[in-house]
């Protein structure tokens, strides 16, 4: 989070314009882990699977996308 805040110079409106959030249930996480492994041979952890699955809800084929996976700060 500190790196993102630094990148955006703490400009919260700019962050909200560029960053999307998403929530995934356990079943979706399991499916995504399997899908990523089946397609690319990569075993992703649950946090990465959640972020990867979120791309489906915000994907725009005309723009490059990136996702950030992180554990809950608690």
PDB file of N, CA and C in Angstrom:
ATOM      1  N   UNK A   1       0.827  -1.191   0.000  1.00  0.00           N
ATOM      2  CA  UNK A   1       0.000   0.000   0.000  1.00  0.00           C
ATOM      3  C   UNK A   1       0.872   1.255   0.000  1.00  0.00           C
ATOM      4  N   UNK A   2       1.961   1.212   0.743  1.00  0.00           N
ATOM      5  CA  UNK A   2       2.848   2.382   0.797  1.00  0.00           C
ATOM      6  C   UNK A   2       3.395   2.716  -0.586  1.00  0.00           C
ATOM      7  N   UNK A   3       3.744   1.701  -1.368  1.00  0.00           N
ATOM      8  CA  UNK A   3       4.272   1.947  -2.711  1.00  0.00           C
ATOM      9  C   UNK A   3       3.204   2.537  -3.628  1.00  0.00           C
ATOM     10  N   UNK A   4       1.982   2.064  -3.498  1.00  0.00           N
ATOM     11  CA  UNK A   4       0.897   2.606  -4.320  1.00  0.00           C
ATOM     12  C   UNK A   4       0.636   4.062  -3.927  1.00  0.00           C
ATOM     13  N   UNK A   5       0.596   4.319  -2.627  1.00  0.00           N
ATOM     14  CA  UNK A   5       0.391   5.699  -2.172  1.00  0.00           C
ATOM     15  C   UNK A   5       1.491   6.608  -2.690  1.00  0.00           C
ATOM     16  N   UNK A   6       2.725   6.114  -2.670  1.00  0.00           N
ATOM     17  CA  UNK A   6       3.839   6.905  -3.174  1.00  0.00           C
ATOM     18  C   UNK A   6       3.716   7.128  -4.679  1.00  0.00           C
ATOM     19  N   UNK A   7       3.366   6.084  -5.409  1.00  0.00           N
ATOM     20  CA  UNK A   7       3.205   6.182  -6.853  1.00  0.00           C
ATOM     21  C   UNK A   7       2.181   7.257  -7.224  1.00  0.00           C
ATOM     22  N   UNK A   8       1.087   7.314  -6.473  1.00  0.00           N
ATOM     23  CA  UNK A   8       0.021   8.279  -6.730  1.00  0.00           C
ATOM     24  C   UNK A   8       0.193   9.572  -5.930  1.00  0.00           C
ATOM     25  N   UNK A   9       1.278   9.690  -5.207  1.00  0.00           N
ATOM     26  CA  UNK A   9       1.557  10.876  -4.377  1.00  0.00           C
ATOM     27  C   UNK A   9       0.377  11.213  -3.459  1.00  0.00           C
ATOM     28  N   UNK A  10      -0.217  10.158  -2.891  1.00  0.00           N
ATOM     29  CA  UNK A  10      -1.357  10.268  -1.974  1.00  0.00           C
ATOM     30  C   UNK A  10      -2.569  10.967  -2.580  1.00  0.00           C
ATOM     31  N   UNK A  11      -2.673  10.939  -3.898  1.00  0.00           N
ATOM     32  CA  UNK A  11      -3.828  11.530  -4.592  1.00  0.00           C
ATOM     33  C   UNK A  11      -4.951  10.483  -4.623  1.00  0.00           C
ATOM     34  N   UNK A  12      -5.775  10.476  -3.583  1.00  0.00           N
ATOM     35  CA  UNK A  12      -6.820   9.463  -3.434  1.00  0.00           C
ATOM     36  C   UNK A  12      -7.806   9.464  -4.607  1.00  0.00           C
ATOM     37  N   UNK A  13      -8.287  10.610  -5.091  1.00  0.00           N
ATOM     38  CA  UNK A  13      -9.181  10.571  -6.253  1.00  0.00           C
ATOM     39  C   UNK A  13      -8.539   9.900  -7.482  1.00  0.00           C
ATOM     40  N   UNK A  14      -7.260  10.151  -7.703  1.00  0.00           N
ATOM     41  CA  UNK A  14      -6.569   9.504  -8.830  1.00  0.00           C
ATOM     42  C   UNK A  14      -6.475   8.001  -8.603  1.00  0.00           C
ATOM     43  N   UNK A  15      -6.223   7.595  -7.372  1.00  0.00           N
ATOM     44  CA  UNK A  15      -6.168   6.172  -7.052  1.00  0.00           C
ATOM     45  C   UNK A  15      -7.521   5.512  -7.325  1.00  0.00           C
ATOM     46  N   UNK A  16      -8.588   6.160  -6.898  1.00  0.00           N
ATOM     47  CA  UNK A  16      -9.922   5.589  -7.092  1.00  0.00           C
ATOM     48  C   UNK A  16     -10.287   5.487  -8.569  1.00  0.00           C
ATOM     49  N   UNK A  17      -9.748   6.381  -9.364  1.00  0.00           N
ATOM     50  CA  UNK A  17     -10.017   6.345 -10.808  1.00  0.00           C
ATOM     51  C   UNK A  17      -9.288   5.189 -11.489  1.00  0.00           C
ATOM     52  N   UNK A  18      -8.136   4.827 -10.979  1.00  0.00           N
ATOM     53  CA  UNK A  18      -7.295   3.826 -11.641  1.00  0.00           C
ATOM     54  C   UNK A  18      -7.358   2.434 -11.013  1.00  0.00           C
ATOM     55  N   UNK A  19      -7.770   2.331  -9.758  1.00  0.00           N
ATOM     56  CA  UNK A  19      -7.699   1.070  -9.019  1.00  0.00           C
ATOM     57  C   UNK A  19      -9.106   0.551  -8.759  1.00  0.00           C
ATOM     58  N   UNK A  20      -9.305  -0.730  -9.036  1.00  0.00           N
ATOM     59  CA  UNK A  20     -10.589  -1.383  -8.767  1.00  0.00           C
ATOM     60  C   UNK A  20     -10.382  -2.464  -7.707  1.00  0.00           C
ATOM     61  N   UNK A  21     -11.418  -2.740  -6.961  1.00  0.00           N
ATOM     62  CA  UNK A  21     -11.366  -3.800  -5.957  1.00  0.00           C
ATOM     63  C   UNK A  21     -12.422  -4.850  -6.283  1.00  0.00           C
ATOM     64  N   UNK A  22     -12.260  -6.034  -5.728  1.00  0.00           N
ATOM     65  CA  UNK A  22     -13.233  -7.107  -5.960  1.00  0.00           C
ATOM     66  C   UNK A  22     -13.157  -8.105  -4.809  1.00  0.00           C
ATOM     67  N   UNK A  23     -14.238  -8.819  -4.610  1.00  0.00           N
ATOM     68  CA  UNK A  23     -14.315  -9.864  -3.592  1.00  0.00           C
ATOM     69  C   UNK A  23     -14.671 -11.170  -4.299  1.00  0.00           C
ATOM     70  N   UNK A  24     -14.002 -12.253  -3.905  1.00  0.00           N
ATOM     71  CA  UNK A  24     -14.252 -13.564  -4.504  1.00  0.00           C
ATOM     72  C   UNK A  24     -14.596 -14.556  -3.397  1.00  0.00           C
ATOM     73  N   UNK A  25     -15.516 -15.484  -3.672  1.00  0.00           N
ATOM     74  CA  UNK A  25     -15.819 -16.501  -2.670  1.00  0.00           C
ATOM     75  C   UNK A  25     -14.827 -17.668  -2.797  1.00  0.00           C
ATOM     76  N   UNK A  26     -14.860 -18.570  -1.812  1.00  0.00           N
ATOM     77  CA  UNK A  26     -13.893 -19.672  -1.772  1.00  0.00           C
ATOM     78  C   UNK A  26     -13.953 -20.558  -3.008  1.00  0.00           C
ATOM     79  N   UNK A  27     -15.143 -20.815  -3.502  1.00  0.00           N
ATOM     80  CA  UNK A  27     -15.281 -21.666  -4.695  1.00  0.00           C
ATOM     81  C   UNK A  27     -14.606 -21.016  -5.901  1.00  0.00           C
ATOM     82  N   UNK A  28     -14.801 -19.722  -6.061  1.00  0.00           N
ATOM     83  CA  UNK A  28     -14.170 -19.007  -7.185  1.00  0.00           C
ATOM     84  C   UNK A  28     -12.651 -19.038  -7.053  1.00  0.00           C
ATOM     85  N   UNK A  29     -12.153 -18.908  -5.838  1.00  0.00           N
ATOM     86  CA  UNK A  29     -10.706 -18.961  -5.612  1.00  0.00           C
ATOM     87  C   UNK A  29     -10.159 -20.327  -6.020  1.00  0.00           C
ATOM     88  N   UNK A  30     -10.828 -21.396  -5.599  1.00  0.00           N
ATOM     89  CA  UNK A  30     -10.378 -22.748  -5.972  1.00  0.00           C
ATOM     90  C   UNK A  30     -10.398 -22.948  -7.485  1.00  0.00           C
ATOM     91  N   UNK A  31     -11.477 -22.491  -8.129  1.00  0.00           N
ATOM     92  CA  UNK A  31     -11.558 -22.619  -9.595  1.00  0.00           C
ATOM     93  C   UNK A  31     -10.443 -21.839 -10.282  1.00  0.00           C
ATOM     94  N   UNK A  32     -10.152 -20.672  -9.774  1.00  0.00           N
ATOM     95  CA  UNK A  32      -9.114 -19.845 -10.382  1.00  0.00           C
ATOM     96  C   UNK A  32      -7.732 -20.469 -10.221  1.00  0.00           C
ATOM     97  N   UNK A  33      -7.435 -21.016  -9.049  1.00  0.00           N
ATOM     98  CA  UNK A  33      -6.152 -21.694  -8.844  1.00  0.00           C
ATOM     99  C   UNK A  33      -6.009 -22.831  -9.850  1.00  0.00           C
ATOM    100  N   UNK A  34      -7.070 -23.600 -10.033  1.00  0.00           N
ATOM    101  CA  UNK A  34      -7.052 -24.711 -10.989  1.00  0.00           C
ATOM    102  C   UNK A  34      -6.897 -24.182 -12.422  1.00  0.00           C
ATOM    103  N   UNK A  35      -7.642 -23.152 -12.770  1.00  0.00           N
ATOM    104  CA  UNK A  35      -7.604 -22.569 -14.114  1.00  0.00           C
ATOM    105  C   UNK A  35      -6.206 -22.044 -14.464  1.00  0.00           C
ATOM    106  N   UNK A  36      -5.604 -21.329 -13.525  1.00  0.00           N
ATOM    107  CA  UNK A  36      -4.257 -20.789 -13.763  1.00  0.00           C
ATOM    108  C   UNK A  36      -3.271 -21.935 -13.941  1.00  0.00           C
ATOM    109  N   UNK A  37      -3.379 -22.965 -13.116  1.00  0.00           N
ATOM    110  CA  UNK A  37      -2.479 -24.105 -13.247  1.00  0.00           C
ATOM    111  C   UNK A  37      -2.695 -24.828 -14.573  1.00  0.00           C
ATOM    112  N   UNK A  38      -3.948 -25.068 -14.924  1.00  0.00           N
ATOM    113  CA  UNK A  38      -4.251 -25.763 -16.183  1.00  0.00           C
ATOM    114  C   UNK A  38      -3.765 -24.980 -17.403  1.00  0.00           C
ATOM    115  N   UNK A  39      -3.883 -23.668 -17.370  1.00  0.00           N
ATOM    116  CA  UNK A  39      -3.498 -22.843 -18.521  1.00  0.00           C
ATOM    117  C   UNK A  39      -2.006 -22.541 -18.599  1.00  0.00           C
ATOM    118  N   UNK A  40      -1.369 -22.340 -17.451  1.00  0.00           N
ATOM    119  CA  UNK A  40       0.018 -21.882 -17.479  1.00  0.00           C
ATOM    120  C   UNK A  40       0.981 -22.713 -16.633  1.00  0.00           C
ATOM    121  N   UNK A  41       0.473 -23.742 -15.944  1.00  0.00           N
ATOM    122  CA  UNK A  41       1.353 -24.566 -15.128  1.00  0.00           C
ATOM    123  C   UNK A  41       1.895 -23.851 -13.904  1.00  0.00           C
ATOM    124  N   UNK A  42       1.225 -22.803 -13.475  1.00  0.00           N
ATOM    125  CA  UNK A  42       1.659 -22.014 -12.327  1.00  0.00           C
ATOM    126  C   UNK A  42       0.687 -22.240 -11.168  1.00  0.00           C
ATOM    127  N   UNK A  43       1.223 -22.565  -9.998  1.00  0.00           N
ATOM    128  CA  UNK A  43       0.386 -22.723  -8.807  1.00  0.00           C
ATOM    129  C   UNK A  43       0.379 -21.399  -8.058  1.00  0.00           C
ATOM    130  N   UNK A  44      -0.747 -20.712  -8.115  1.00  0.00           N
ATOM    131  CA  UNK A  44      -0.830 -19.428  -7.420  1.00  0.00           C
ATOM    132  C   UNK A  44      -1.440 -19.627  -6.039  1.00  0.00           C
ATOM    133  N   UNK A  45      -1.067 -18.756  -5.130  1.00  0.00           N
ATOM    134  CA  UNK A  45      -1.618 -18.786  -3.785  1.00  0.00           C
ATOM    135  C   UNK A  45      -3.020 -18.163  -3.811  1.00  0.00           C
ATOM    136  N   UNK A  46      -3.810 -18.336  -2.745  1.00  0.00           N
ATOM    137  CA  UNK A  46      -5.176 -17.794  -2.730  1.00  0.00           C
ATOM    138  C   UNK A  46      -5.257 -16.285  -2.942  1.00  0.00           C
ATOM    139  N   UNK A  47      -4.314 -15.515  -2.390  1.00  0.00           N
ATOM    140  CA  UNK A  47      -4.365 -14.062  -2.577  1.00  0.00           C
ATOM    141  C   UNK A  47      -4.193 -13.698  -4.047  1.00  0.00           C
ATOM    142  N   UNK A  48      -3.267 -14.377  -4.713  1.00  0.00           N
ATOM    143  CA  UNK A  48      -3.052 -14.137  -6.138  1.00  0.00           C
ATOM    144  C   UNK A  48      -4.268 -14.575  -6.944  1.00  0.00           C
ATOM    145  N   UNK A  49      -4.883 -15.692  -6.573  1.00  0.00           N
ATOM    146  CA  UNK A  49      -6.078 -16.165  -7.273  1.00  0.00           C
ATOM    147  C   UNK A  49      -7.221 -15.158  -7.152  1.00  0.00           C
ATOM    148  N   UNK A  50      -7.385 -14.570  -5.989  1.00  0.00           N
ATOM    149  CA  UNK A  50      -8.429 -13.561  -5.799  1.00  0.00           C
ATOM    150  C   UNK A  50      -8.182 -12.368  -6.719  1.00  0.00           C
ATOM    151  N   UNK A  51      -6.957 -11.896  -6.756  1.00  0.00           N
ATOM    152  CA  UNK A  51      -6.637 -10.754  -7.608  1.00  0.00           C
ATOM    153  C   UNK A  51      -6.799 -11.107  -9.088  1.00  0.00           C
ATOM    154  N   UNK A  52      -6.333 -12.280  -9.470  1.00  0.00           N
ATOM    155  CA  UNK A  52      -6.451 -12.699 -10.867  1.00  0.00           C
ATOM    156  C   UNK A  52      -7.920 -12.815 -11.281  1.00  0.00           C
ATOM    157  N   UNK A  53      -8.739 -13.417 -10.433  1.00  0.00           N
ATOM    158  CA  UNK A  53     -10.168 -13.572 -10.732  1.00  0.00           C
ATOM    159  C   UNK A  53     -10.855 -12.218 -10.858  1.00  0.00           C
ATOM    160  N   UNK A  54     -10.377 -11.244 -10.119  1.00  0.00           N
ATOM    161  CA  UNK A  54     -10.971  -9.906 -10.180  1.00  0.00           C
ATOM    162  C   UNK A  54     -10.830  -9.284 -11.561  1.00  0.00           C
ATOM    163  N   UNK A  55      -9.812  -9.697 -12.319  1.00  0.00           N
ATOM    164  CA  UNK A  55      -9.652  -9.146 -13.667  1.00  0.00           C
ATOM    165  C   UNK A  55     -10.891  -9.391 -14.529  1.00  0.00           C
ATOM    166  N   UNK A  56     -11.575 -10.513 -14.295  1.00  0.00           N
ATOM    167  CA  UNK A  56     -12.791 -10.805 -15.063  1.00  0.00           C
ATOM    168  C   UNK A  56     -13.849  -9.725 -14.890  1.00  0.00           C
ATOM    169  N   UNK A  57     -13.897  -9.128 -13.703  1.00  0.00           N
ATOM    170  CA  UNK A  57     -14.948  -8.142 -13.440  1.00  0.00           C
ATOM    171  C   UNK A  57     -14.578  -6.733 -13.899  1.00  0.00           C
ATOM    172  N   UNK A  58     -13.310  -6.489 -14.180  1.00  0.00           N
ATOM    173  CA  UNK A  58     -12.898  -5.150 -14.591  1.00  0.00           C
ATOM    174  C   UNK A  58     -12.173  -5.137 -15.938  1.00  0.00           C
ATOM    175  N   UNK A  59     -12.026  -6.298 -16.551  1.00  0.00           N
ATOM    176  CA  UNK A  59     -11.214  -6.417 -17.765  1.00  0.00           C
ATOM    177  C   UNK A  59     -11.754  -5.561 -18.907  1.00  0.00           C
ATOM    178  N   UNK A  60     -10.833  -4.910 -19.577  1.00  0.00           N
ATOM    179  CA  UNK A  60     -11.111  -4.151 -20.793  1.00  0.00           C
ATOM    180  C   UNK A  60     -10.065  -4.599 -21.805  1.00  0.00           C
ATOM    181  N   UNK A  61     -10.499  -5.288 -22.837  1.00  0.00           N
ATOM    182  CA  UNK A  61      -9.566  -5.892 -23.789  1.00  0.00           C
ATOM    183  C   UNK A  61      -8.676  -4.873 -24.476  1.00  0.00           C
ATOM    184  N   UNK A  62      -9.038  -3.603 -24.461  1.00  0.00           N
ATOM    185  CA  UNK A  62      -8.258  -2.582 -25.147  1.00  0.00           C
ATOM    186  C   UNK A  62      -7.167  -1.955 -24.279  1.00  0.00           C
ATOM    187  N   UNK A  63      -7.081  -2.348 -23.032  1.00  0.00           N
ATOM    188  CA  UNK A  63      -6.099  -1.748 -22.132  1.00  0.00           C
ATOM    189  C   UNK A  63      -5.296  -2.837 -21.430  1.00  0.00           C
ATOM    190  N   UNK A  64      -4.003  -2.580 -21.201  1.00  0.00           N
ATOM    191  CA  UNK A  64      -3.220  -3.542 -20.410  1.00  0.00           C
ATOM    192  C   UNK A  64      -3.691  -3.495 -18.959  1.00  0.00           C
ATOM    193  N   UNK A  65      -3.632  -4.624 -18.288  1.00  0.00           N
ATOM    194  CA  UNK A  65      -4.086  -4.710 -16.891  1.00  0.00           C
ATOM    195  C   UNK A  65      -2.978  -5.257 -16.019  1.00  0.00           C
ATOM    196  N   UNK A  66      -3.005  -4.915 -14.770  1.00  0.00           N
ATOM    197  CA  UNK A  66      -2.108  -5.470 -13.766  1.00  0.00           C
ATOM    198  C   UNK A  66      -2.943  -5.761 -12.532  1.00  0.00           C
ATOM    199  N   UNK A  67      -2.508  -6.727 -11.750  1.00  0.00           N
ATOM    200  CA  UNK A  67      -3.219  -6.989 -10.505  1.00  0.00           C
ATOM    201  C   UNK A  67      -2.236  -7.100  -9.348  1.00  0.00           C
ATOM    202  N   UNK A  68      -2.716  -6.735  -8.183  1.00  0.00           N
ATOM    203  CA  UNK A  68      -1.915  -6.741  -6.977  1.00  0.00           C
ATOM    204  C   UNK A  68      -2.541  -7.711  -5.995  1.00  0.00           C
ATOM    205  N   UNK A  69      -1.759  -8.628  -5.505  1.00  0.00           N
ATOM    206  CA  UNK A  69      -2.244  -9.590  -4.521  1.00  0.00           C
ATOM    207  C   UNK A  69      -1.518  -9.334  -3.210  1.00  0.00           C
ATOM    208  N   UNK A  70      -2.283  -9.222  -2.151  1.00  0.00           N
ATOM    209  CA  UNK A  70      -1.668  -8.996  -0.850  1.00  0.00           C
ATOM    210  C   UNK A  70      -2.540  -9.611   0.236  1.00  0.00           C
ATOM    211  N   UNK A  71      -1.930  -9.975   1.327  1.00  0.00           N
ATOM    212  CA  UNK A  71      -2.675 -10.519   2.465  1.00  0.00           C
ATOM    213  C   UNK A  71      -3.352  -9.376   3.200  1.00  0.00           C
ATOM    214  N   UNK A  72      -4.407  -9.712   3.916  1.00  0.00           N
ATOM    215  CA  UNK A  72      -5.098  -8.724   4.735  1.00  0.00           C
ATOM    216  C   UNK A  72      -4.128  -8.195   5.796  1.00  0.00           C
ATOM    217  N   UNK A  73      -4.099  -6.894   6.029  1.00  0.00           N
ATOM    218  CA  UNK A  73      -3.116  -6.340   6.961  1.00  0.00           C
ATOM    219  C   UNK A  73      -3.269  -6.817   8.408  1.00  0.00           C
ATOM    220  N   UNK A  74      -4.444  -7.349   8.770  1.00  0.00           N
ATOM    221  CA  UNK A  74      -4.614  -7.834  10.140  1.00  0.00           C
ATOM    222  C   UNK A  74      -3.835  -9.112  10.336  1.00  0.00           C
TER     223      UNK A  74
END
